[in-house]
C-alpha cells in the first residue's frame, strides 16, 4: 500500500508526475495499491481550485487511485483530505501526550533563525529548533505552537534505492513541531499519522524529503506504530538551471503541457526519462508504468 500525496498549493508539474510514475509504477509491478491523499494541512496556502485541477490532471493522465482505500478511514464522497482529519489529529495528539513530553512554543521561524545566528549555528542545513520554550511551561492556546521533545538518538533505516541511512533528528530539526502557531497541523505530524492510519507500508517520494524520514520514523515509533513503512526516495527532476523544479517553472506544468497538445503517455514517458527510468524519452501509458520496474 503506497500513496500519492499532493499538496493543493499549486498545479501539478513534471516533478509531481515523476513521483506519480514511480508510485503507480512500483505499485503496479508489485500488485499494490495507490491511495490518493490531498495534503491540505497548511490552511493558509491551499485552494480548492488547485485540488480540482489535481484530480482532473490525474484523471487525464489515467492515474487512478485505489477506489476503496482512498477513503480508508470512513466513507466520504471525496478524496482523503487532511483538512477533514482534525479530530483524528487531535485524538492522536492526546495519545502522544501520555507517551512523550509535549510543550507549547511561541517561537516564530524568524525568532528561531535569530537565535541560531546568535549561537553561531545559522549555517545549519535546516532551521533547527534551539529549545527556547522547552522548559518555560507556557500554556497552550491561540498563538502558540505545539512541539514534541526529541532527545538525541540515531534513527537507522534502509532506503530501497539509496541503501542504509542514519539520521539524527535532534540535530537536524530539534523538538518536532506538531501544530504551528496559526493552529495548522504540520506536514511531519499529518503524514506520519495518515501513513500509519491508512496502512501505508511503502512511502515513495522524492529525495528532497529524505531528511524528513528519520523524524517520521521516530514519531511513528512514539505513536506506537509497530511496523514502520518501507521508504524509497527517487531522483528529482532538476529545473533548467540545475535547481529544484518549482511551480514557477511554467513550461513543466501539466496544464501547459496539455494545452500544448502533449498526450498523457508523452508526459508520463518524459517524467520517467527525466528521473532515470528510461534511457531516452518515449511514450508510456499509465497502464504500462509497471513495466519500467520489471
Ligand atoms: N505533500 C508532499 C508534497 O507535495 C508530499 C509528502 C510526502 O510524500 O511525504 O511534496
PDB file of N, CA and C and ligand atoms in Angstrom, residues 3-9 16 19 37 39 41 82 187 191 195 203-206 208-209 212 216 244 247, ligand 1:
ATOM      1  N   UNK A   3       1.132   5.600  -1.485  1.00  0.00           N
ATOM      2  CA  UNK A   3       0.209   6.753  -1.643  1.00  0.00           C
ATOM      3  C   UNK A   3       0.805   7.819  -2.525  1.00  0.00           C
ATOM      4  N   UNK A   4      -0.104   8.599  -3.133  1.00  0.00           N
ATOM      5  CA  UNK A   4       0.279   9.801  -3.872  1.00  0.00           C
ATOM      6  C   UNK A   4      -0.330  10.938  -3.070  1.00  0.00           C
ATOM      7  N   UNK A   5       0.520  11.889  -2.643  1.00  0.00           N
ATOM      8  CA  UNK A   5       0.064  12.841  -1.622  1.00  0.00           C
ATOM      9  C   UNK A   5       0.362  14.287  -2.004  1.00  0.00           C
ATOM     10  N   UNK A   6      -0.303  14.802  -3.035  1.00  0.00           N
ATOM     11  CA  UNK A   6      -0.006  16.175  -3.455  1.00  0.00           C
ATOM     12  C   UNK A   6      -0.602  17.222  -2.511  1.00  0.00           C
ATOM     13  N   UNK A   7       0.068  18.365  -2.430  1.00  0.00           N
ATOM     14  CA  UNK A   7      -0.469  19.495  -1.668  1.00  0.00           C
ATOM     15  C   UNK A   7      -1.159  20.432  -2.649  1.00  0.00           C
ATOM     16  N   UNK A   8      -2.417  20.797  -2.399  1.00  0.00           N
ATOM     17  CA  UNK A   8      -3.112  21.682  -3.348  1.00  0.00           C
ATOM     18  C   UNK A   8      -2.726  23.147  -3.159  1.00  0.00           C
ATOM     19  N   UNK A   9      -1.423  23.401  -3.281  1.00  0.00           N
ATOM     20  CA  UNK A   9      -0.923  24.772  -3.175  1.00  0.00           C
ATOM     21  C   UNK A   9      -0.528  25.286  -4.559  1.00  0.00           C
ATOM     22  N   UNK A  16       5.810  16.428  -9.841  1.00  0.00           N
ATOM     23  CA  UNK A  16       4.757  15.578  -9.263  1.00  0.00           C
ATOM     24  C   UNK A  16       4.542  14.336 -10.124  1.00  0.00           C
ATOM     25  N   UNK A  19       6.958  11.700  -9.473  1.00  0.00           N
ATOM     26  CA  UNK A  19       6.586  10.962  -8.261  1.00  0.00           C
ATOM     27  C   UNK A  19       5.444   9.980  -8.563  1.00  0.00           C
ATOM     28  N   UNK A  37      -4.064  11.042  -1.384  1.00  0.00           N
ATOM     29  CA  UNK A  37      -4.254  11.847  -0.158  1.00  0.00           C
ATOM     30  C   UNK A  37      -3.981  13.304  -0.484  1.00  0.00           C
ATOM     31  N   UNK A  39      -2.941  16.668   0.635  1.00  0.00           N
ATOM     32  CA  UNK A  39      -2.218  17.181   1.807  1.00  0.00           C
ATOM     33  C   UNK A  39      -2.463  18.681   1.971  1.00  0.00           C
ATOM     34  N   UNK A  41      -2.923  20.349   4.797  1.00  0.00           N
ATOM     35  CA  UNK A  41      -2.784  20.689   6.224  1.00  0.00           C
ATOM     36  C   UNK A  41      -2.484  22.174   6.428  1.00  0.00           C
ATOM     37  N   UNK A  82      -6.545  15.925   4.337  1.00  0.00           N
ATOM     38  CA  UNK A  82      -6.060  16.173   5.699  1.00  0.00           C
ATOM     39  C   UNK A  82      -6.941  17.172   6.439  1.00  0.00           C
ATOM     40  N   UNK A 187       3.122  19.287   8.451  1.00  0.00           N
ATOM     41  CA  UNK A 187       3.369  18.222   7.478  1.00  0.00           C
ATOM     42  C   UNK A 187       3.873  16.951   8.173  1.00  0.00           C
ATOM     43  N   UNK A 191       1.516  13.578   8.024  1.00  0.00           N
ATOM     44  CA  UNK A 191       1.991  12.489   7.165  1.00  0.00           C
ATOM     45  C   UNK A 191       2.207  11.211   7.977  1.00  0.00           C
ATOM     46  N   UNK A 195      -0.081   8.030   7.219  1.00  0.00           N
ATOM     47  CA  UNK A 195       0.545   6.814   6.688  1.00  0.00           C
ATOM     48  C   UNK A 195       0.256   5.633   7.618  1.00  0.00           C
ATOM     49  N   UNK A 203       6.434   4.097   1.386  1.00  0.00           N
ATOM     50  CA  UNK A 203       6.378   5.530   1.074  1.00  0.00           C
ATOM     51  C   UNK A 203       7.348   5.781  -0.067  1.00  0.00           C
ATOM     52  N   UNK A 204       6.819   6.316  -1.168  1.00  0.00           N
ATOM     53  CA  UNK A 204       7.652   6.595  -2.347  1.00  0.00           C
ATOM     54  C   UNK A 204       7.607   8.100  -2.565  1.00  0.00           C
ATOM     55  N   UNK A 205       8.743   8.752  -2.468  1.00  0.00           N
ATOM     56  CA  UNK A 205       8.738  10.206  -2.645  1.00  0.00           C
ATOM     57  C   UNK A 205      10.127  10.668  -3.082  1.00  0.00           C
ATOM     58  N   UNK A 206      10.227  11.959  -3.413  1.00  0.00           N
ATOM     59  CA  UNK A 206      11.476  12.486  -3.947  1.00  0.00           C
ATOM     60  C   UNK A 206      12.570  12.596  -2.892  1.00  0.00           C
ATOM     61  N   UNK A 208      14.237  15.009  -2.003  1.00  0.00           N
ATOM     62  CA  UNK A 208      14.206  16.215  -1.163  1.00  0.00           C
ATOM     63  C   UNK A 208      13.577  15.932   0.200  1.00  0.00           C
ATOM     64  N   UNK A 209      12.798  14.860   0.294  1.00  0.00           N
ATOM     65  CA  UNK A 209      12.145  14.563   1.573  1.00  0.00           C
ATOM     66  C   UNK A 209      12.909  13.541   2.412  1.00  0.00           C
ATOM     67  N   UNK A 212      13.333  14.099   6.131  1.00  0.00           N
ATOM     68  CA  UNK A 212      12.123  14.002   6.959  1.00  0.00           C
ATOM     69  C   UNK A 212      11.890  12.590   7.476  1.00  0.00           C
ATOM     70  N   UNK A 216      10.034  11.140  10.960  1.00  0.00           N
ATOM     71  CA  UNK A 216       8.724  10.486  10.825  1.00  0.00           C
ATOM     72  C   UNK A 216       8.755   9.078  11.419  1.00  0.00           C
ATOM     73  N   UNK A 244      15.968  23.042  -7.841  1.00  0.00           N
ATOM     74  CA  UNK A 244      14.772  22.220  -7.661  1.00  0.00           C
ATOM     75  C   UNK A 244      13.652  22.751  -8.555  1.00  0.00           C
ATOM     76  N   UNK A 247       6.860  25.277  -8.888  1.00  0.00           N
ATOM     77  CA  UNK A 247       5.612  25.597  -9.582  1.00  0.00           C
ATOM     78  C   UNK A 247       5.784  26.789 -10.510  1.00  0.00           C
TER      79      UNK A 247
HETATM   80  N1  LIG B   1       2.671  16.645   0.151  1.00  0.00           N
HETATM   81  C1  LIG B   1       4.051  16.492  -0.131  1.00  0.00           C
HETATM   82  C2  LIG B   1       4.424  17.198  -1.424  1.00  0.00           C
HETATM   83  O1  LIG B   1       3.559  17.609  -2.166  1.00  0.00           O
HETATM   84  C3  LIG B   1       4.450  15.025  -0.242  1.00  0.00           C
HETATM   85  C4  LIG B   1       4.682  14.454   1.091  1.00  0.00           C
HETATM   86  C5  LIG B   1       5.226  13.050   1.149  1.00  0.00           C
HETATM   87  O2  LIG B   1       5.258  12.339   0.140  1.00  0.00           O
HETATM   88  O3  LIG B   1       5.579  12.633   2.246  1.00  0.00           O
HETATM   89  O4  LIG B   1       5.577  17.362  -1.694  1.00  0.00           O
END
